[in-house]
């Protein structure tokens, strides 16, 4: 490829220890992704693949880092890290099938390029929202550390990604918790078309490590020997003395962000300068000069790689297009969960809602040895609601972990724990704050099982709701943000008995669960609750009252409002349904009731427009239209942010409007 070029080397190689076999292996390992890329660029022009993000000129980083890791150490690559996959010896026929959207790829045609992971090879793919994978690396390494395993995790980002909040959150968590993570920045000069001069002001991105009390290194990303030797040394040190390290690899992107964007915005002299620093050209020259490589060996290596590419490419081409099967698509949104009914004991005690939650948390920690709790102030302080007060005495601070104020990276860390075989609970101090962790929930946790069969064994607890005079940022009931998103389970109990049983089930379920706990119910609602461990199923509503005239459908605090108003009105004609879980939804229970009563009213605390009440109303209209004797009524809060002053909050909340709407429906 390069041996007949007259250009001289521009990279200085220093090697006093590596054997000829290792040097040839490094060369072969860089050449393979380069030759695959050259073939893919041809196929792209022929319309046989849809998109390509080129890593040409950056192979030394992918190969050098991967070769420095142990085979059972996780690595989280980016768009331009084909060398990670080939260095882990991923079967090429499956890689090629992945890029063509075939079933034998890694996502069943559901995602493209490098947006996938493979547990067998300890590779965790990226998503287009680049930042979350940095927090995921934290969680993977946390699992290793808790198990006292001397393993590290390597995660890649580009210089553009270092401007994202997730980058800073992930570095901060890794530093505070002394996690053995290699944060690898591929500084290749441009974020799409934006040069580094317009991305950050520090001289080197490695300088940012100091701000987190983290060691940092700058490595010539085009020098395979420097990458391999230095990363190997850093990795071994971190295995023995767990801590994070930030590594900035200086390199250059020789092609466009993706092929359609081109490189016209790059000055030609800069392209020429970096072309001379090509990692494969220079290393080939070095090996020729050292008599380690000759034309015969080079030809043999090329022929072997070319034959492997062609054989596996033809295998991928021969494969039929992916089957279209709606039931399979829907069936793969969640990891299969076989609910196990554990009946409650006869012995009961009166518990407040908050005590039932706390009791479930303790029982689940005892049941699941590798369950880790994370949240702000949940350790010594016991959380702002004191739900985990006293937990560290029994379970220790390794499992009951205070976190910095960085919801996004904490959710990412929870995902990483799940990837590495553990369970995680994240407590949002208030459900309002989940907006700061929204991206990894809806784009990572929710989609990951559907995309490549990796479940997210994560429970996010969401103290929510109004009626306590806490204003716009501590009072929202924001379940509708998540009921829209396939891949998330949303649970919202109204009673202590349900809260304990459903939360126990949430920790048994291998899928992501958003568990809403209304703050106003924490200390105001009491109930007889079994003292022992028990479970309740998701997707099974509770009928609290029976009548023949009207169906009332609600959940959370709305259940208590409805009961209070029915009592005040002394009205006996209502079926009162407490949904308990919103996703999955007990549509059968709703339809059986509405088909019998002919009238339906849906009550939610959420502001009405776009609320889950609207979805229920639409379902009733579709499924029960012939049985309806009146319009479906929806009652929710005002379409304003939730206010602070009691008079304004009372007006905002739907309790009194529900009374009027219910009376209207009775009289209709």
XYZ file of C-alpha atoms in Angstrom:
668
model
C 0.000 0.000 0.000
C 2.600 2.565 1.027
C 5.936 0.778 0.602
C 6.763 2.289 -2.794
C 6.085 5.847 -1.676
C 9.041 8.202 -1.679
C 7.793 10.024 1.399
C 9.919 9.818 4.510
C 8.579 9.096 7.962
C 7.279 12.015 9.983
C 6.609 9.968 13.136
C 9.408 8.979 15.482
C 9.096 5.431 16.801
C 10.774 4.231 19.953
C 10.711 0.524 20.716
C 13.034 -1.323 23.032
C 10.756 -4.054 24.322
C 8.120 -5.176 21.821
C 8.764 -8.365 19.871
C 8.605 -8.600 16.103
C 5.415 -10.646 16.399
C 3.745 -7.879 18.418
C 4.904 -5.213 15.968
C 3.560 -7.144 12.993
C 0.306 -7.785 14.830
C -0.109 -4.057 15.472
C 0.533 -3.317 11.811
C -1.877 -5.988 10.624
C -4.487 -4.785 13.100
C -4.319 -1.227 11.711
C -4.270 -2.326 8.097
C -7.414 -4.440 8.431
C -9.843 -1.628 9.355
C -8.207 0.608 6.728
C -8.824 -1.947 3.988
C -12.373 -2.539 5.196
C -13.028 1.205 5.106
C -11.661 1.530 1.588
C -14.082 -1.188 0.513
C -16.985 0.417 2.367
C -16.373 3.743 0.655
C -16.751 1.979 -2.687
C -19.956 0.295 -1.521
C -21.262 3.636 -0.268
C -20.828 5.164 -3.707
C -22.598 2.122 -5.164
C -25.534 2.605 -2.801
C -24.962 -0.743 -1.063
C -24.589 0.834 2.375
C -26.390 3.963 3.512
C -23.839 5.945 5.521
C -20.230 5.869 6.630
C -18.221 7.644 9.323
C -14.588 7.331 8.377
C -11.777 6.650 10.805
C -9.061 6.730 8.156
C -5.941 8.182 9.746
C -7.069 7.373 13.303
C -6.522 3.610 13.314
C -3.609 3.741 15.736
C -5.870 4.970 18.534
C -8.564 2.312 18.167
C -6.081 -0.500 17.724
C -3.572 0.678 20.301
C -6.153 1.193 23.048
C -7.972 -2.075 22.346
C -4.755 -4.073 22.293
C -3.814 -2.513 25.623
C -6.945 -3.838 27.314
C -7.663 -7.335 28.542
C -10.222 -9.276 26.537
C -12.733 -9.171 29.405
C -12.469 -5.406 29.887
C -15.249 -3.282 28.451
C -14.592 -0.735 25.764
C -17.089 1.895 24.574
C -16.204 3.122 21.063
C -17.490 5.879 18.804
C -18.178 6.352 15.071
C -14.562 6.162 13.953
C -13.395 3.184 15.948
C -13.747 0.306 13.511
C -10.356 -0.859 14.778
C -11.929 -1.610 18.161
C -14.308 -4.109 16.574
C -11.751 -5.733 14.317
C -9.145 -5.920 17.080
C -11.669 -7.810 19.196
C -12.103 -10.171 16.229
C -15.780 -9.518 15.634
C -16.917 -11.791 12.744
C -16.798 -9.648 9.623
C -19.895 -11.200 8.083
C -21.895 -9.876 11.027
C -20.301 -6.432 10.821
C -21.076 -6.226 7.103
C -24.634 -7.458 7.719
C -25.026 -4.799 10.399
C -24.116 -2.051 7.956
C -26.616 -3.406 5.436
C -29.457 -3.716 7.943
C -29.537 -7.514 7.748
C -30.819 -9.822 10.490
C -27.451 -11.434 11.219
C -26.071 -8.041 12.203
C -26.209 -6.974 15.798
C -29.450 -4.969 15.796
C -31.793 -6.955 13.516
C -31.824 -3.991 11.148
C -33.048 -1.644 13.879
C -29.981 0.556 14.123
C -27.082 1.358 11.872
C -23.290 1.732 11.667
C -21.658 1.410 15.109
C -24.772 1.931 17.228
C -24.673 -1.471 18.873
C -22.954 -3.495 21.516
C -21.877 -7.094 21.935
C -21.585 -8.566 25.393
C -19.587 -11.517 24.065
C -16.799 -9.143 23.057
C -17.297 -6.610 25.866
C -18.073 -3.785 23.438
C -20.798 -1.243 24.201
C -21.853 0.876 21.257
C -22.604 4.563 21.265
C -25.779 6.498 20.570
C -25.942 9.669 18.524
C -26.393 11.719 21.702
C -22.710 11.207 22.345
C -22.373 12.072 26.014
C -24.334 9.356 27.862
C -21.838 6.598 27.152
C -19.293 8.331 29.376
C -21.559 7.856 32.380
C -22.212 4.272 31.281
C -18.468 3.628 31.491
C -18.576 4.893 35.076
C -21.242 2.336 35.946
C -19.390 -0.533 34.300
C -16.254 0.330 36.244
C -18.220 0.791 39.455
C -19.457 -2.794 39.138
C -15.884 -4.005 38.650
C -14.709 -2.051 41.655
C -17.516 -3.282 43.913
C -16.588 -6.848 42.986
C -12.907 -6.166 43.640
C -12.057 -7.102 40.073
C -8.870 -5.595 38.681
C -10.401 -4.444 35.436
C -10.613 -1.100 33.725
C -13.074 0.386 31.251
C -12.106 2.487 28.247
C -14.562 4.953 26.748
C -14.079 7.150 23.683
C -15.297 10.615 22.861
C -14.299 13.254 20.350
C -13.072 16.721 21.149
C -16.553 18.003 20.267
C -18.154 15.717 22.835
C -16.040 17.210 25.617
C -18.261 20.288 25.514
C -21.290 18.246 26.544
C -22.404 18.305 30.145
C -22.290 14.505 30.251
C -18.524 14.621 29.754
C -17.999 16.798 32.807
C -20.518 14.911 34.913
C -18.938 11.554 34.080
C -15.410 12.750 34.849
C -16.553 14.207 38.135
C -18.262 10.987 39.251
C -15.284 8.859 38.197
C -12.936 11.089 40.137
C -15.076 11.271 43.285
C -15.560 7.496 43.309
C -12.012 6.582 42.137
C -13.353 4.552 39.235
C -10.857 2.783 36.942
C -11.950 4.456 33.690
C -9.798 5.538 30.766
C -11.496 8.575 29.212
C -10.080 8.652 25.688
C -10.485 11.874 23.704
C -9.838 11.560 19.986
C -8.982 15.157 19.203
C -9.179 15.069 15.423
C -9.434 18.779 14.779
C -13.052 19.225 13.725
C -16.576 18.673 15.055
C -18.284 18.216 11.696
C -17.018 21.525 10.233
C -16.257 23.396 13.461
C -12.507 23.668 14.185
C -11.169 23.244 17.689
C -10.480 26.988 17.888
C -14.254 27.486 17.980
C -14.919 24.643 20.422
C -12.793 25.374 23.487
C -10.279 27.874 24.818
C -7.845 25.704 26.774
C -4.617 24.818 24.966
C -5.065 21.070 25.425
C -8.174 19.176 26.459
C -6.005 17.128 28.792
C -5.810 20.231 30.983
C -9.396 19.590 32.015
C -8.320 16.591 34.036
C -6.754 18.823 36.668
C -10.127 20.392 37.385
C -11.405 17.007 38.505
C -8.322 15.984 40.435
C -7.616 13.483 37.685
C -4.348 12.562 36.042
C -4.176 13.324 32.345
C -1.917 12.459 29.431
C -1.331 13.672 25.890
C -0.416 11.004 23.348
C 0.424 11.190 19.657
C -2.643 9.418 18.306
C -0.952 8.569 15.006
C 2.001 6.778 16.631
C 0.891 3.201 17.229
C 3.867 2.368 19.430
C 3.321 5.373 21.663
C -0.398 4.647 21.927
C 0.059 0.958 22.687
C 2.986 1.315 25.085
C 1.725 4.264 27.074
C -1.882 3.118 27.316
C -0.713 -0.351 28.368
C 1.368 1.210 31.125
C -1.437 3.517 32.294
C -3.986 0.688 32.180
C -1.876 -1.645 34.290
C -1.286 1.071 36.856
C -5.008 1.792 37.100
C -5.890 -1.874 37.492
C -3.677 -2.049 40.554
C -4.587 1.383 41.915
C -8.165 2.158 40.809
C -8.613 5.721 39.586
C -9.651 7.444 36.371
C -7.328 8.913 33.765
C -7.978 11.370 30.945
C -6.046 10.739 27.738
C -6.043 13.172 24.842
C -4.975 11.608 21.567
C -3.805 14.168 19.026
C -4.869 13.107 15.557
C -6.769 14.367 12.524
C -9.900 13.510 10.607
C -8.835 12.917 7.020
C -12.358 12.629 5.639
C -15.676 14.355 6.353
C -17.742 14.031 9.491
C -19.575 11.533 7.332
C -18.945 11.080 3.654
C -21.705 13.419 2.464
C -20.193 16.424 4.259
C -16.815 16.357 2.478
C -13.736 18.300 3.649
C -13.802 21.528 1.630
C -13.803 23.543 4.853
C -10.349 22.148 5.795
C -7.290 24.123 4.556
C -5.322 22.047 2.058
C -1.987 22.629 3.788
C -3.448 21.149 6.969
C -4.662 18.103 5.046
C -1.216 17.689 3.493
C 0.505 17.973 6.863
C -1.593 15.262 8.423
C -1.528 13.030 5.363
C 2.231 12.842 5.881
C 1.535 11.656 9.444
C -0.589 8.719 8.309
C -0.211 6.070 11.034
C -0.111 3.102 8.663
C 2.210 4.621 6.074
C 4.702 5.659 8.722
C 4.603 2.400 10.653
C 5.013 0.394 7.458
C 8.113 2.434 6.622
C 9.459 1.819 10.114
C 8.947 -1.939 9.852
C 10.648 -2.028 6.458
C 13.637 -0.134 7.829
C 13.901 -2.583 10.737
C 13.707 -5.578 8.333
C 10.609 -6.776 10.141
C 8.431 -6.291 7.065
C 9.220 -6.959 3.428
C 7.256 -7.031 0.193
C 6.462 -10.733 0.455
C 5.161 -10.461 4.023
C 3.216 -7.300 3.197
C 1.616 -8.910 0.143
C 0.660 -11.943 2.196
C -0.960 -9.790 4.897
C -2.897 -7.797 2.315
C -4.053 -10.879 0.460
C -5.261 -12.533 3.650
C -7.222 -9.460 4.716
C -8.643 -8.943 1.244
C -9.779 -12.545 1.031
C -11.423 -12.311 4.456
C -13.217 -9.115 3.446
C -14.517 -10.535 0.173
C -15.630 -13.848 1.662
C -17.565 -12.228 4.478
C -18.953 -9.481 2.283
C -20.420 -12.025 -0.103
C -21.921 -13.861 2.849
C -23.641 -10.661 3.958
C -24.803 -9.882 0.413
C -26.385 -13.342 0.084
C -28.468 -12.870 3.194
C -32.092 -12.001 2.593
C -33.481 -8.631 3.705
C -34.656 -8.484 7.286
C -38.125 -9.935 7.893
C -40.956 -7.562 8.730
C -42.850 -8.913 11.723
C -44.798 -6.455 13.902
C -45.217 -8.964 16.728
C -41.467 -9.526 16.919
C -40.780 -5.794 16.882
C -43.229 -5.165 19.692
C -42.017 -8.228 21.574
C -38.435 -7.017 21.659
C -39.098 -3.576 23.143
C -38.781 -5.094 26.621
C -36.660 -7.917 27.914
C -38.883 -10.849 28.780
C -40.006 -10.743 32.393
C -41.780 -13.683 33.947
C -43.585 -12.185 36.881
C -43.399 -14.323 40.003
C -46.317 -13.963 42.358
C -45.186 -13.866 45.972
C -48.270 -13.735 48.150
C -48.371 -11.460 51.174
C -48.333 -12.864 54.676
C -51.363 -12.747 56.929
C -49.552 -10.684 59.525
C -49.895 -6.958 58.873
C -48.921 -3.654 60.374
C -50.162 -0.132 59.764
C -47.698 1.775 57.625
C -47.575 5.196 56.099
C -46.990 5.364 52.354
C -43.398 6.467 52.959
C -42.747 3.582 55.362
C -44.008 1.049 52.809
C -41.562 2.448 50.253
C -38.695 2.279 52.732
C -39.617 -1.269 53.724
C -39.617 -2.395 50.100
C -36.224 -0.814 49.513
C -34.718 -2.708 52.430
C -36.304 -5.987 51.413
C -35.100 -5.645 47.833
C -31.543 -4.833 48.943
C -31.564 -8.029 51.001
C -33.015 -10.046 48.137
C -30.661 -8.729 45.444
C -27.031 -8.785 46.573
C -25.838 -6.736 43.587
C -28.439 -3.980 43.819
C -26.907 -0.510 44.205
C -28.764 2.659 45.258
C -27.640 6.059 43.992
C -29.005 9.511 44.665
C -28.359 12.908 46.169
C -28.074 12.823 49.974
C -29.450 9.267 50.295
C -26.608 7.854 52.419
C -25.866 9.387 55.839
C -28.689 11.924 55.565
C -31.250 9.356 54.409
C -32.562 11.433 51.521
C -34.609 14.609 51.732
C -37.663 12.551 52.699
C -35.666 10.258 55.040
C -36.724 7.160 53.124
C -33.236 5.627 53.253
C -32.404 6.835 56.744
C -30.304 4.231 58.566
C -29.646 2.191 55.416
C -25.867 2.576 55.453
C -25.648 0.873 58.835
C -26.968 -2.341 57.278
C -25.909 -2.060 53.651
C -22.843 0.204 53.674
C -21.902 3.194 51.560
C -20.801 1.051 48.629
C -24.432 0.136 47.994
C -26.099 3.309 49.304
C -24.211 5.951 47.359
C -24.454 9.704 47.594
C -23.997 11.237 44.158
C -22.905 14.646 42.947
C -25.662 16.762 41.427
C -25.426 15.236 37.964
C -28.583 13.347 37.083
C -27.553 12.480 33.533
C -24.293 10.750 34.412
C -25.911 8.967 37.361
C -28.575 7.505 35.062
C -25.729 6.543 32.710
C -23.900 4.883 35.587
C -27.047 2.930 36.440
C -27.118 1.721 32.844
C -23.464 0.709 33.128
C -24.167 -1.296 36.281
C -26.876 -3.172 34.392
C -24.573 -3.848 31.445
C -22.068 -5.326 33.883
C -24.658 -7.613 35.447
C -25.844 -5.591 38.444
C -29.058 -3.777 39.360
C -29.441 -0.084 40.077
C -31.894 2.277 41.712
C -31.621 6.011 41.174
C -33.591 8.335 43.404
C -34.517 11.614 41.823
C -34.573 14.000 44.755
C -37.710 15.410 43.120
C -39.221 14.083 39.915
C -38.871 17.584 38.437
C -35.092 17.115 38.379
C -35.371 14.163 36.014
C -35.315 16.684 33.175
C -31.563 16.912 33.774
C -31.355 13.152 33.183
C -34.010 12.937 30.485
C -31.733 12.066 27.581
C -30.213 8.836 28.933
C -33.620 7.636 30.135
C -35.524 8.091 26.880
C -32.685 7.507 24.416
C -30.502 4.951 26.193
C -32.429 2.982 28.807
C -35.674 2.881 26.848
C -34.205 1.837 23.502
C -31.330 -0.446 24.386
C -33.143 -3.787 24.581
C -34.920 -3.163 21.286
C -31.693 -2.049 19.619
C -29.309 -4.846 20.573
C -30.876 -7.028 23.227
C -29.253 -5.443 26.276
C -31.660 -4.779 29.106
C -31.569 -1.813 31.455
C -32.134 -3.217 34.944
C -32.785 0.201 36.452
C -35.466 1.628 38.747
C -35.809 5.413 38.864
C -37.773 6.590 41.878
C -39.709 9.789 41.272
C -41.052 11.739 44.290
C -43.663 13.888 42.592
C -46.841 15.876 42.838
C -48.403 19.037 44.170
C -50.552 20.038 47.089
C -47.566 20.881 49.277
C -46.903 24.476 48.197
C -43.547 23.711 46.618
C -43.936 25.699 43.385
C -43.009 25.048 39.743
C -39.799 23.044 40.251
C -40.701 20.675 43.098
C -44.337 19.830 42.405
C -44.743 18.438 38.912
C -46.364 15.129 38.170
C -44.567 14.424 34.927
C -45.445 10.814 34.119
C -46.654 11.779 30.635
C -43.078 12.627 29.667
C -42.377 8.902 29.846
C -45.610 7.057 29.026
C -45.005 8.183 25.440
C -41.636 6.410 25.214
C -41.603 2.719 24.193
C -39.305 0.691 26.418
C -40.134 2.333 29.756
C -42.465 0.964 32.408
C -44.308 3.607 34.413
C -45.803 2.772 37.810
C -47.797 5.162 40.006
C -49.314 3.675 43.219
C -51.778 5.443 45.509
C -51.651 3.266 48.629
C -48.945 1.834 50.906
C -49.934 -1.773 50.141
C -49.629 -1.215 46.404
C -46.450 0.839 46.744
C -44.590 -1.927 48.564
C -45.700 -4.770 46.323
C -45.223 -2.888 43.070
C -41.802 -1.552 44.056
C -40.672 -5.077 44.912
C -41.769 -6.131 41.436
C -39.918 -3.184 39.911
C -36.651 -4.477 41.352
C -37.351 -7.969 40.001
C -38.185 -6.675 36.535
C -35.078 -6.473 34.301
C -36.492 -3.490 32.412
C -36.310 0.243 33.226
C -39.094 1.305 35.587
C -40.105 4.883 36.417
C -41.682 4.596 39.866
C -43.761 7.652 40.821
C -44.339 8.369 44.520
C -46.655 11.256 45.374
C -45.031 13.373 48.070
C -48.348 14.516 49.529
C -49.232 10.868 50.204
C -45.948 10.020 51.928
C -47.111 10.852 55.455
C -50.838 11.403 54.986
C -51.979 7.942 53.890
C -51.866 4.889 56.153
C -52.875 1.308 55.518
C -52.498 -2.197 56.852
C -49.542 -3.707 54.974
C -48.133 -7.259 55.163
C -44.923 -7.336 57.182
C -43.164 -9.798 54.865
C -41.947 -9.564 51.263
C -44.607 -9.796 48.538
C -45.102 -8.702 44.945
C -47.904 -7.235 42.857
C -48.131 -7.431 39.041
C -47.715 -4.498 36.689
C -50.581 -3.788 34.311
C -53.281 -4.840 36.771
C -55.608 -2.068 37.913
C -57.459 -2.079 41.214
C -61.215 -1.524 41.339
C -61.827 0.327 44.592
C -65.594 0.867 44.283
C -68.291 -0.670 42.140
C -71.237 1.013 40.521
C -73.277 0.731 37.373
C -73.590 4.315 36.155
C -70.144 5.886 35.673
C -66.526 4.731 35.389
C -63.915 6.902 37.116
C -60.344 6.216 36.006
C -57.446 7.771 37.904
C -54.174 7.152 39.736
C -51.919 8.672 42.389
C -53.421 11.480 44.446
C -56.394 11.520 42.088
C -57.585 8.272 43.671
C -57.898 9.945 47.065
C -59.572 13.028 45.612
C -62.116 10.833 43.851
C -62.898 8.833 46.992
C -63.284 11.991 49.047
C -65.650 13.620 46.571
C -67.709 10.458 46.103
C -68.110 10.293 49.866
C -69.051 13.965 50.090
C -71.608 13.513 47.317
C -72.727 10.206 48.813
C -72.719 8.861 45.285
C -72.796 5.045 44.927
C -73.060 4.692 41.170
C -69.388 4.830 40.229
C -66.840 2.198 39.312
C -63.611 3.683 40.701
C -60.499 2.314 38.995
C -57.012 2.942 40.383
C -54.695 2.192 37.460
C -51.587 1.637 39.651
C -49.424 1.209 36.546
C -49.649 3.299 33.385
C -47.239 1.322 31.237
C -48.275 -1.457 31.022
C -51.892 -0.336 31.199
C -54.842 -2.508 32.253
C -56.977 -1.638 29.264
C -59.134 -4.712 29.783
C -60.285 -3.484 33.185
C -61.084 -0.043 31.762
C -63.072 -1.406 28.824
C -65.038 -3.935 30.877
C -66.157 -1.155 33.190
C -66.956 1.439 30.512
C -68.848 -1.061 28.384
C -70.983 -1.777 31.444
C -71.531 1.789 32.704
C -71.615 3.695 29.413
C -69.972 6.766 30.918
C -66.314 7.545 31.649
C -64.391 10.310 33.382
C -60.603 10.328 33.556
C -58.881 12.269 36.338
C -55.207 13.225 36.327
C -53.130 15.643 38.393
C -51.054 16.478 35.324
C -51.877 19.565 33.273
C -54.555 18.395 30.894
C -53.164 18.979 27.412
C -51.036 16.021 26.345
C -51.599 14.222 29.641
C -51.959 10.473 30.021
C -55.666 11.122 30.580
C -55.843 12.090 26.916
C -54.388 8.735 25.889
C -56.876 6.854 28.046
C -59.713 8.921 26.605
C -58.587 8.094 23.071
C -58.397 4.382 23.886
C -61.901 4.397 25.349
C -63.182 6.170 22.246
C -61.606 3.519 20.000
C -62.492 0.449 22.055
C -65.824 1.347 23.700
C -67.496 3.818 21.354
C -70.681 1.779 20.853
C -71.235 1.536 24.608
C -70.890 5.244 25.357
C -73.953 7.168 26.498
C -72.084 10.452 27.040
C -68.896 12.218 25.983
C -65.729 11.011 27.683
C -64.743 13.556 30.307
C -61.129 14.466 31.059
C -60.195 16.411 34.161
C -56.684 17.679 34.801
C -54.736 20.607 36.153
C -54.601 23.979 34.438
C -52.309 24.343 31.460
C -49.882 26.496 33.441
C -46.782 25.707 35.457
C -47.752 24.689 38.976
C -47.787 27.792 41.225
C -46.566 28.235 44.807
C -49.244 30.180 46.731
C -51.893 27.908 48.227
C -54.824 29.741 46.622
C -53.186 29.536 43.202
C -52.178 25.902 43.680
C -55.710 24.958 44.762
C -57.005 26.601 41.611
C -54.372 24.839 39.499
C -55.114 21.340 40.799
C -58.180 19.564 39.366
C -59.921 18.395 42.540
C -62.787 20.878 42.542
C -63.165 20.799 38.755
C -63.512 17.025 39.048
C -66.506 17.480 41.360
C -68.230 19.703 38.790
C -67.392 17.466 35.831
C -68.568 14.384 37.682
C -71.886 16.059 38.483
C -72.258 17.092 34.834
C -71.645 13.514 33.743
C -74.114 12.120 36.265
C -76.770 14.480 34.920
C -75.953 13.986 31.229
